[in-house]
Coordinates of C-alpha atoms and ligand atoms in Angstrom, one line a residue:
X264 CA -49.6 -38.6 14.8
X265 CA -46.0 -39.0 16.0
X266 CA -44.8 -36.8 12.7
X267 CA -47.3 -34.3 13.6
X268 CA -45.8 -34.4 18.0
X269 CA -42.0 -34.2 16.2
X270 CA -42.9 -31.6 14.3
X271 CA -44.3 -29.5 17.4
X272 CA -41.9 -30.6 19.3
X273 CA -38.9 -29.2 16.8
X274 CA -40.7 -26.0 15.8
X275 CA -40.9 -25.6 19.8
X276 CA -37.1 -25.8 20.3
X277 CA -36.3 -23.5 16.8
X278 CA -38.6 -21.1 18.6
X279 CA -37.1 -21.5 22.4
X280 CA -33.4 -21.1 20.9
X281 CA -33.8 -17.8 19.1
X282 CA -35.8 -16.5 22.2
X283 CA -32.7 -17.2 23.6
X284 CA -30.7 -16.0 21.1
X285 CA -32.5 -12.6 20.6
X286 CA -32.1 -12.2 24.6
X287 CA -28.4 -12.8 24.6
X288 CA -27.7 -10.6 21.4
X289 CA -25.4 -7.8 22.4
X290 CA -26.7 -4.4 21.1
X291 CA -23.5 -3.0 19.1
X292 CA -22.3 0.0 21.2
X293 CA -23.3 3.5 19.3
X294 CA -20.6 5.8 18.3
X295 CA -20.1 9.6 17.8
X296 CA -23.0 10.4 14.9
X297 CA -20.2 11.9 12.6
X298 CA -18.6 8.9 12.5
X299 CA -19.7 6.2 9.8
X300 CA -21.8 3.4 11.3
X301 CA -20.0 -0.1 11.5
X302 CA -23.1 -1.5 9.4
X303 CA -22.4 1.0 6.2
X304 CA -19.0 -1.5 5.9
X305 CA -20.2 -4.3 3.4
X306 CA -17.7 -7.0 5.6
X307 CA -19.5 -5.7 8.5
X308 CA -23.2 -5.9 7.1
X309 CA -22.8 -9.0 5.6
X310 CA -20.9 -10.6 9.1
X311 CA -24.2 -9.0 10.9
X312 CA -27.0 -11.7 11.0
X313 CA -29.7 -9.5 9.2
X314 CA -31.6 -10.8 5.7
X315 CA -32.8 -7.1 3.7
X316 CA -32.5 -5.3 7.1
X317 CA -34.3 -7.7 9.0
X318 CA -32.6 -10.3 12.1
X319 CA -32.7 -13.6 10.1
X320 CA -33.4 -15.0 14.2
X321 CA -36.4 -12.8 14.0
X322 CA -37.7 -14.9 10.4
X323 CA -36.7 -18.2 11.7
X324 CA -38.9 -17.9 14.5
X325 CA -42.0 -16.1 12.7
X326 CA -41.6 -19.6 10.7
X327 CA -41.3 -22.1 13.4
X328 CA -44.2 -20.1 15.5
X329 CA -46.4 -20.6 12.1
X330 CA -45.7 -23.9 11.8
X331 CA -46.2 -24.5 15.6
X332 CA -49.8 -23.0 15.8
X333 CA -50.9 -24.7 12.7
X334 CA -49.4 -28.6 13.3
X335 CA -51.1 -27.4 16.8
X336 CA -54.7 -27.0 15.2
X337 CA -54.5 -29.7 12.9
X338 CA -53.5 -31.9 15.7
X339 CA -56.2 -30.8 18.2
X340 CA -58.9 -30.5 15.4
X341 CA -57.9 -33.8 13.9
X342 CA -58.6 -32.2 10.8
X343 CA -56.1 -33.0 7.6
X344 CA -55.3 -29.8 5.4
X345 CA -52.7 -30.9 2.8
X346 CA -52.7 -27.7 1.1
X347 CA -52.1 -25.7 4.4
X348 CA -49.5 -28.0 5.2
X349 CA -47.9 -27.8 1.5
X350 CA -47.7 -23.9 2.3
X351 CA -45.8 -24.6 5.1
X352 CA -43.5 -26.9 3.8
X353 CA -42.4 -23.9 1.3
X354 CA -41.9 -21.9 4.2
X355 CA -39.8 -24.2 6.1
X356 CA -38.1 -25.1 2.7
X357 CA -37.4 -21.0 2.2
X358 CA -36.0 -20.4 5.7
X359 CA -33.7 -23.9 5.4
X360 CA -32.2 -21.7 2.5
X361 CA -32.2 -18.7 3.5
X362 CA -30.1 -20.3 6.0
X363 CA -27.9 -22.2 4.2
X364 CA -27.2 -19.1 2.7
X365 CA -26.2 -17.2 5.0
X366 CA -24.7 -19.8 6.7
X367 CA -21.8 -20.3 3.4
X368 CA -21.4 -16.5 3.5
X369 CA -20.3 -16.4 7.3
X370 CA -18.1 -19.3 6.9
X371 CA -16.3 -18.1 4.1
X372 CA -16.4 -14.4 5.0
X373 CA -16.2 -14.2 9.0
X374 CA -13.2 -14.9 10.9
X375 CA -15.7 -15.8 14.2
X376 CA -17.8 -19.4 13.2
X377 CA -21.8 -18.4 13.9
X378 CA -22.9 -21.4 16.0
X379 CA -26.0 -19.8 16.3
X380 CA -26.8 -20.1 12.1
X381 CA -25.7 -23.5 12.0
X382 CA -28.1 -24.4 14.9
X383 CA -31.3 -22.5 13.1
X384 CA -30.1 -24.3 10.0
X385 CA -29.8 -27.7 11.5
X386 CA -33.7 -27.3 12.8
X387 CA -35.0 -25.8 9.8
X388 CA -34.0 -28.4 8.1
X389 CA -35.2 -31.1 10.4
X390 CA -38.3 -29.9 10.5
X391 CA -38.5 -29.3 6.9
X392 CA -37.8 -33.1 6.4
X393 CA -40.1 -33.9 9.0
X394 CA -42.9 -31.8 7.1
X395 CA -41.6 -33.5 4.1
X396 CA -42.8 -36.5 5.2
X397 CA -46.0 -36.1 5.9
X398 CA -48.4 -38.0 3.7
X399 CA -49.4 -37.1 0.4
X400 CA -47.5 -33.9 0.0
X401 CA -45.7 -35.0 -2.7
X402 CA -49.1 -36.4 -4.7
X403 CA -48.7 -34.6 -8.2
X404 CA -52.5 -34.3 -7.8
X405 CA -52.3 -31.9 -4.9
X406 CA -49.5 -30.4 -6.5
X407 CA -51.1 -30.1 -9.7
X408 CA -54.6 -28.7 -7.8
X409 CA -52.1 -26.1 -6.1
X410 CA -50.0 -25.3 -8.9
X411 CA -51.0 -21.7 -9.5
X412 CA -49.9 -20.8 -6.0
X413 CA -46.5 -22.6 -6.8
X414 CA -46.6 -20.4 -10.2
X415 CA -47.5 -17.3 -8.4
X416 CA -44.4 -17.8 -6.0
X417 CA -42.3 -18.6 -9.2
X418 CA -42.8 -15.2 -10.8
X419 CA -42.8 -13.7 -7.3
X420 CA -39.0 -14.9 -7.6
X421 CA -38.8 -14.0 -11.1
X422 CA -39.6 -10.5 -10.1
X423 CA -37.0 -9.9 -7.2
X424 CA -34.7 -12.5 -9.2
X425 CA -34.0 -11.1 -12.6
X426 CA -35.1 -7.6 -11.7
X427 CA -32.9 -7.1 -9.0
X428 CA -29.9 -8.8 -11.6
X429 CA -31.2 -6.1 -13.7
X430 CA -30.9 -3.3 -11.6
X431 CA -27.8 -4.3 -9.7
X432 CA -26.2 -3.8 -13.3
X433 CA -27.5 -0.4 -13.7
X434 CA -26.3 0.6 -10.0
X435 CA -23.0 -0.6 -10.5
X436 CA -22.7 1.5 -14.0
X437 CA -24.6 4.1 -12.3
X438 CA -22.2 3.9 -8.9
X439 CA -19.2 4.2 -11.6
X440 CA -19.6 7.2 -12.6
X441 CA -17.1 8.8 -10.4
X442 CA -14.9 5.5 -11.5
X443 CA -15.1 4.7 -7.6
X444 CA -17.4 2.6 -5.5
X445 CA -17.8 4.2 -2.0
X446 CA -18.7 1.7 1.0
X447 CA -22.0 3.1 1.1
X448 CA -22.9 1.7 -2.3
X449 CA -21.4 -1.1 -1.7
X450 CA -24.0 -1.9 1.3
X451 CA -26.7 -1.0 -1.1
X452 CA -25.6 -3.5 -3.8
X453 CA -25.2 -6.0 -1.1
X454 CA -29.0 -5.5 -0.2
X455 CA -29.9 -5.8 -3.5
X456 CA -27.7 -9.2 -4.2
X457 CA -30.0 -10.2 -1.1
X458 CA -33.2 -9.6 -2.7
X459 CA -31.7 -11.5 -5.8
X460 CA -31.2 -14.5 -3.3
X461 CA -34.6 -14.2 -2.3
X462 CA -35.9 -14.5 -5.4
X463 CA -33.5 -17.8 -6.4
X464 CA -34.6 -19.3 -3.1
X465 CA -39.0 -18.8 -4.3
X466 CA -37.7 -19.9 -7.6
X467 CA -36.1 -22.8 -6.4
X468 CA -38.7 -23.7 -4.0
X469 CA -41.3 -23.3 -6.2
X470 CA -39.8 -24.5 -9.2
X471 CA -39.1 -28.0 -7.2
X472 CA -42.9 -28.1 -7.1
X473 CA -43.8 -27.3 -10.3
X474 CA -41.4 -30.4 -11.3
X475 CA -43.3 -32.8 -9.6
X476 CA -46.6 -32.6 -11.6
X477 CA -45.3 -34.3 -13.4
X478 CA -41.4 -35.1 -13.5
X479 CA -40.9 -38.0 -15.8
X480 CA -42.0 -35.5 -18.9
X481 CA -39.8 -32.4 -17.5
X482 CA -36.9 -34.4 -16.8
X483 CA -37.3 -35.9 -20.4
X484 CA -37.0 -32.2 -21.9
X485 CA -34.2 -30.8 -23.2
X486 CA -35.9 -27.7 -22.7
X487 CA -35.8 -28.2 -19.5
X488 CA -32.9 -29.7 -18.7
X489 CA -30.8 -26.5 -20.3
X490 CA -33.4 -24.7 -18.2
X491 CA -31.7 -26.1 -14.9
X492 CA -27.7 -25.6 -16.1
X493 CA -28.6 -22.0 -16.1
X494 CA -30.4 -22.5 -13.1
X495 CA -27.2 -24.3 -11.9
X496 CA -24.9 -21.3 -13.0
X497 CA -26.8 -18.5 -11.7
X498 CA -26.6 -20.4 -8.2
X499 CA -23.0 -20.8 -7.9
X500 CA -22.0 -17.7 -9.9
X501 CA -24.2 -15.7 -7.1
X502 CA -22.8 -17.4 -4.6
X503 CA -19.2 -16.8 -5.7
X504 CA -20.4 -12.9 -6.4
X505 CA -21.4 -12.9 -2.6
X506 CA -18.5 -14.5 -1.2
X507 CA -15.7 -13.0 -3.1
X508 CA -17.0 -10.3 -4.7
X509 CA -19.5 -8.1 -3.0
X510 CA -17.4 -7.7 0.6
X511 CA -14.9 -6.1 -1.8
X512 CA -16.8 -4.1 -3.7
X513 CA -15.5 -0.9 -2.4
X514 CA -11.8 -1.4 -3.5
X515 CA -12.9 -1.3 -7.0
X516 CA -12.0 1.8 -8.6
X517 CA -10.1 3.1 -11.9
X518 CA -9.0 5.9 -10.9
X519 CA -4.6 6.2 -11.1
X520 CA -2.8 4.6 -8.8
X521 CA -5.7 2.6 -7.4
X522 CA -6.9 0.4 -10.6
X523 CA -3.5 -1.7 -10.7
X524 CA -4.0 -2.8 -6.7
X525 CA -7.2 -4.6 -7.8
X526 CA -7.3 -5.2 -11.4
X527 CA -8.0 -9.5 -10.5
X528 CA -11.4 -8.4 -8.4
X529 CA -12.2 -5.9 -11.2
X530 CA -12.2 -8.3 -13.7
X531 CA -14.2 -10.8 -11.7
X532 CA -16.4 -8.0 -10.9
X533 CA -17.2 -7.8 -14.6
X534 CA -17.2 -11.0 -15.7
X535 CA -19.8 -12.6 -12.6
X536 CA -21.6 -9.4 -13.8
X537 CA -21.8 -10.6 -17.3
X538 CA -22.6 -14.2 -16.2
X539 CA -25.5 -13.5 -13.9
X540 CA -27.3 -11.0 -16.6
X541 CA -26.8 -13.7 -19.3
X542 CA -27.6 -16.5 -17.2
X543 CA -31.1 -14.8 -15.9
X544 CA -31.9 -13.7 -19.3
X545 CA -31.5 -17.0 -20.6
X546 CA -33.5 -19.0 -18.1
X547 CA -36.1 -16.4 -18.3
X548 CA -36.4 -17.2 -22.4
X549 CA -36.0 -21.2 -22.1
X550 CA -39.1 -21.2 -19.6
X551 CA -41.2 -19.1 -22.0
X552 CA -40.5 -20.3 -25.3
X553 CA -41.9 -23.4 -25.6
X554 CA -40.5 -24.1 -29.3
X555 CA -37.1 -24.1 -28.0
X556 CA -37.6 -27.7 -26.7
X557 CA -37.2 -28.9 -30.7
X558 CA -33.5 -28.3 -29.8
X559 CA -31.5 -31.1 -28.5
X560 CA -29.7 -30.0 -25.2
X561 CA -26.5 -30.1 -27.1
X562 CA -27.2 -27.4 -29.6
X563 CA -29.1 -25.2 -26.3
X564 CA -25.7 -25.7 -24.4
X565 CA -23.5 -24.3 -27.2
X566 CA -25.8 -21.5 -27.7
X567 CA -25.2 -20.7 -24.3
X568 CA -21.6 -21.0 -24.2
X569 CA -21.3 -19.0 -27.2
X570 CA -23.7 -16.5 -25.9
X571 CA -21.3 -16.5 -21.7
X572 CA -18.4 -16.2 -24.3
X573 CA -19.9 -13.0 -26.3
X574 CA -21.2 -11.3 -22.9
X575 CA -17.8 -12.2 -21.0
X576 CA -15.9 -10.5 -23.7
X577 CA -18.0 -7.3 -23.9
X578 CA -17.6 -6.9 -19.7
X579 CA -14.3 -7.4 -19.8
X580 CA -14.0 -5.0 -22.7
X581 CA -16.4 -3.0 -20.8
X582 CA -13.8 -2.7 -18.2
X583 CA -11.5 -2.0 -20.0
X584 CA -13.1 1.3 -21.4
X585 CA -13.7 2.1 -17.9
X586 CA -9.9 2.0 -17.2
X587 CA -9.2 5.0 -20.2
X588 CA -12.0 7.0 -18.8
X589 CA -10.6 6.6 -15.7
X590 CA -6.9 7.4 -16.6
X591 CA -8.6 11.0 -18.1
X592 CA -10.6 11.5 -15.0
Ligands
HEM211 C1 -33.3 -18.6 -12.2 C2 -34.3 -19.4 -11.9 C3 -35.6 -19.6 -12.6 C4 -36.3 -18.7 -13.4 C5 -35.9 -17.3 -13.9 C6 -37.5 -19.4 -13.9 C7 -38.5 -18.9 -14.7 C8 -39.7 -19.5 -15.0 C9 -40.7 -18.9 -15.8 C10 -40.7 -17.5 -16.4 C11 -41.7 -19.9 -16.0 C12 -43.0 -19.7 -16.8 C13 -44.1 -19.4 -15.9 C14 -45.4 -19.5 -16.7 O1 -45.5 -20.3 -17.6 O2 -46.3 -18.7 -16.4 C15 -41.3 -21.1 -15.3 C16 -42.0 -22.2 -15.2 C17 -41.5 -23.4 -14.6 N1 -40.3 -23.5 -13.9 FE1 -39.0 -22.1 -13.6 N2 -37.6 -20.7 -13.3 C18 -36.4 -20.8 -12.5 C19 -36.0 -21.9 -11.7 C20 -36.7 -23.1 -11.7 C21 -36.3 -24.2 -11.0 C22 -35.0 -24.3 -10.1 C23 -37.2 -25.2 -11.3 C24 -37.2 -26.6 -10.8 C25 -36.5 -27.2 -9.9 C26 -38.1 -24.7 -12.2 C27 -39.2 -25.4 -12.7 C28 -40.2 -24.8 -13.5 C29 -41.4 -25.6 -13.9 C30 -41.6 -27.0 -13.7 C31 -42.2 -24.6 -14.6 C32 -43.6 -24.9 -15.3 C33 -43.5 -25.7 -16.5 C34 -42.8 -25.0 -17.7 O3 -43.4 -24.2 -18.4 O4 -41.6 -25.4 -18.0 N3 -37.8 -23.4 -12.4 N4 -40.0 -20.8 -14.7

């Protein structure tokens, strides 16, 4: 009963401050139409407290209202609906990190600290450790009775996850034709490194589910365990692609004169390109191949290496290619 009132009571204040928040937001001033719009900048987009186009304010508080009308209900109804409740848990659990998320990219990108993120992150995850703790959501046999919602959600992230990996590749190959990347695709390959975080977060979410069937046997499997290295890669490289990468994304280019200025961020480019395809890929064929847990984790983790090693090469030597062309351009 007193979970259930904290709950209300901290979905009610995530709710109150971005009513606030969204009141107080200044509306950037327009400019002359010929001029390019301060939001085509990648710096400027990714400073600006949106999540694929939408206010990540307006999200939180879509959450917190859903949490609030249904920890209402169950509270007047006295009714107990764990699998309701285990569907808001994810929810909670995927604005906390979409959050956090955002929340390392303005630290390390902005000059200006967002109070305003840190806040929404400090009561998302409250309330998601509040939710947490509500009895019996943790049971493996309400997690194995819901499991194919979990799954669903998994391949969900699968799909924006490695396809949006997939076809950021293609863009940037695509976006290099002219051996330049303008601003404007730089924006759209920020969006798209958005969607990819999306995806991560259901993954993660999800995944963190899916382990508690049953976690003695998963954490047992070298399978597995290889399964969440990758996992662990993918993570960081993404997060180093969006911090240090992405914002720049417009200064690469191989045309003369330009190419030297940048070469360090071009490489980078290349080679957190090459780890994120590789790393995908190679979570994607440890959770489907079953056989491959006859391995030890030893031998999965040098076939890995080898494999970052091979892929590394061929992007740098990729870039390198790049760099003739561009010389002939
Ligand atoms: C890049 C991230 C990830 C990818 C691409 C991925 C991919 C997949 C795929 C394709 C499946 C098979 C689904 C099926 O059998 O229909 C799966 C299952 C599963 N995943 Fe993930 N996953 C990711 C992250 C995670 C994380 C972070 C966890 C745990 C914290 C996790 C735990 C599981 C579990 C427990 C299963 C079901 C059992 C199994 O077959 O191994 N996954 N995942």
């Amino acid at each position: 009963m007193s979970l259930t009132i904290s709950i209300l009571g901290i979905s009610l204040i995530g709710i109150l401050f971005t009513l606030y928040k969204t009141r107080v937001r200044i509306e950037p001033e327009k400019g002359p139409l010929t001029k390019e719009p301060e939001t085509h900048h990648p710096v400027a987009h990714i400073k600006s407290v949106l999540f694929l186009e939408i206010p990540l304010e307006r999200i939180a508080m879509g959450g917190f209202s859903l949490i609030l009308i249904s920890y209402g209900w169950i509270l007047i109804s006295g009714s107990t609906l764990p699998e309701l409740e285990l569907g808001l848990l994810t929810l909670a659990s995927v604005i906390m990190l979409l959050l956090l998320f955002k929340q390392i990219l303005v630290a390390g990108i902005s000059d200006n600290f967002r109070w305003r993120v840190l806040a929404l992150l400090v009561i998302s995850t409250i309330l998601t450790m509040l939710i947490w703790n509500r009895p019996g959501l943790t049971d493996p046999v309400l997690l194995e009775d819901t499991e194919i919602y979990m799954l669903t959600l998994h391949l969900l992230g699968l799909v924006l996850g490695l396809g949006g990996a997939v076809i950021l590749d293609v863009m940037i190959f695509h976006f290099l034709n002219n051996f330049k990347i303008s601003s404007r695709e730089a924006v759209i390959m920020h969006l798209i490194s958005q969607m990819i975080i999306l995806g991560l977060i259901f993954l993660i979410v999800s995944g963190v589910a899916l382990t508690l069937t049953d976690p003695d046997t998963f954490l047992e499997n070298p399978r597995f365990l290889m399964k969440m290295t990758s996992v662990g890669v993918v993570t960081l490289n993404g997060i180093l692609l969006n911090l240090f990468v992405v914002p720049k994304m417009e200064q690469i280019s191989f045309l003369e004169g330009e190419k030297e200025e940048n070469s360090g961020l071009i490489s980078a480019a290349f080679i957190a390109g090459s780890v994120s395809m590789v790393s995908w890929f190679t979570v994607f064929v440890l959770a489907m191949i079953n056989p491959l847990e006859t391995f030890s984790y030893l031998q999965l983790l040098s076939a890995y290496l080898i494999l970052l090693a091979v892929t590394i090469a061929g992007g740098l030597g990729t870039k390198k290619l790049y760099e003739v062309k561009g010389e002939r351009a």
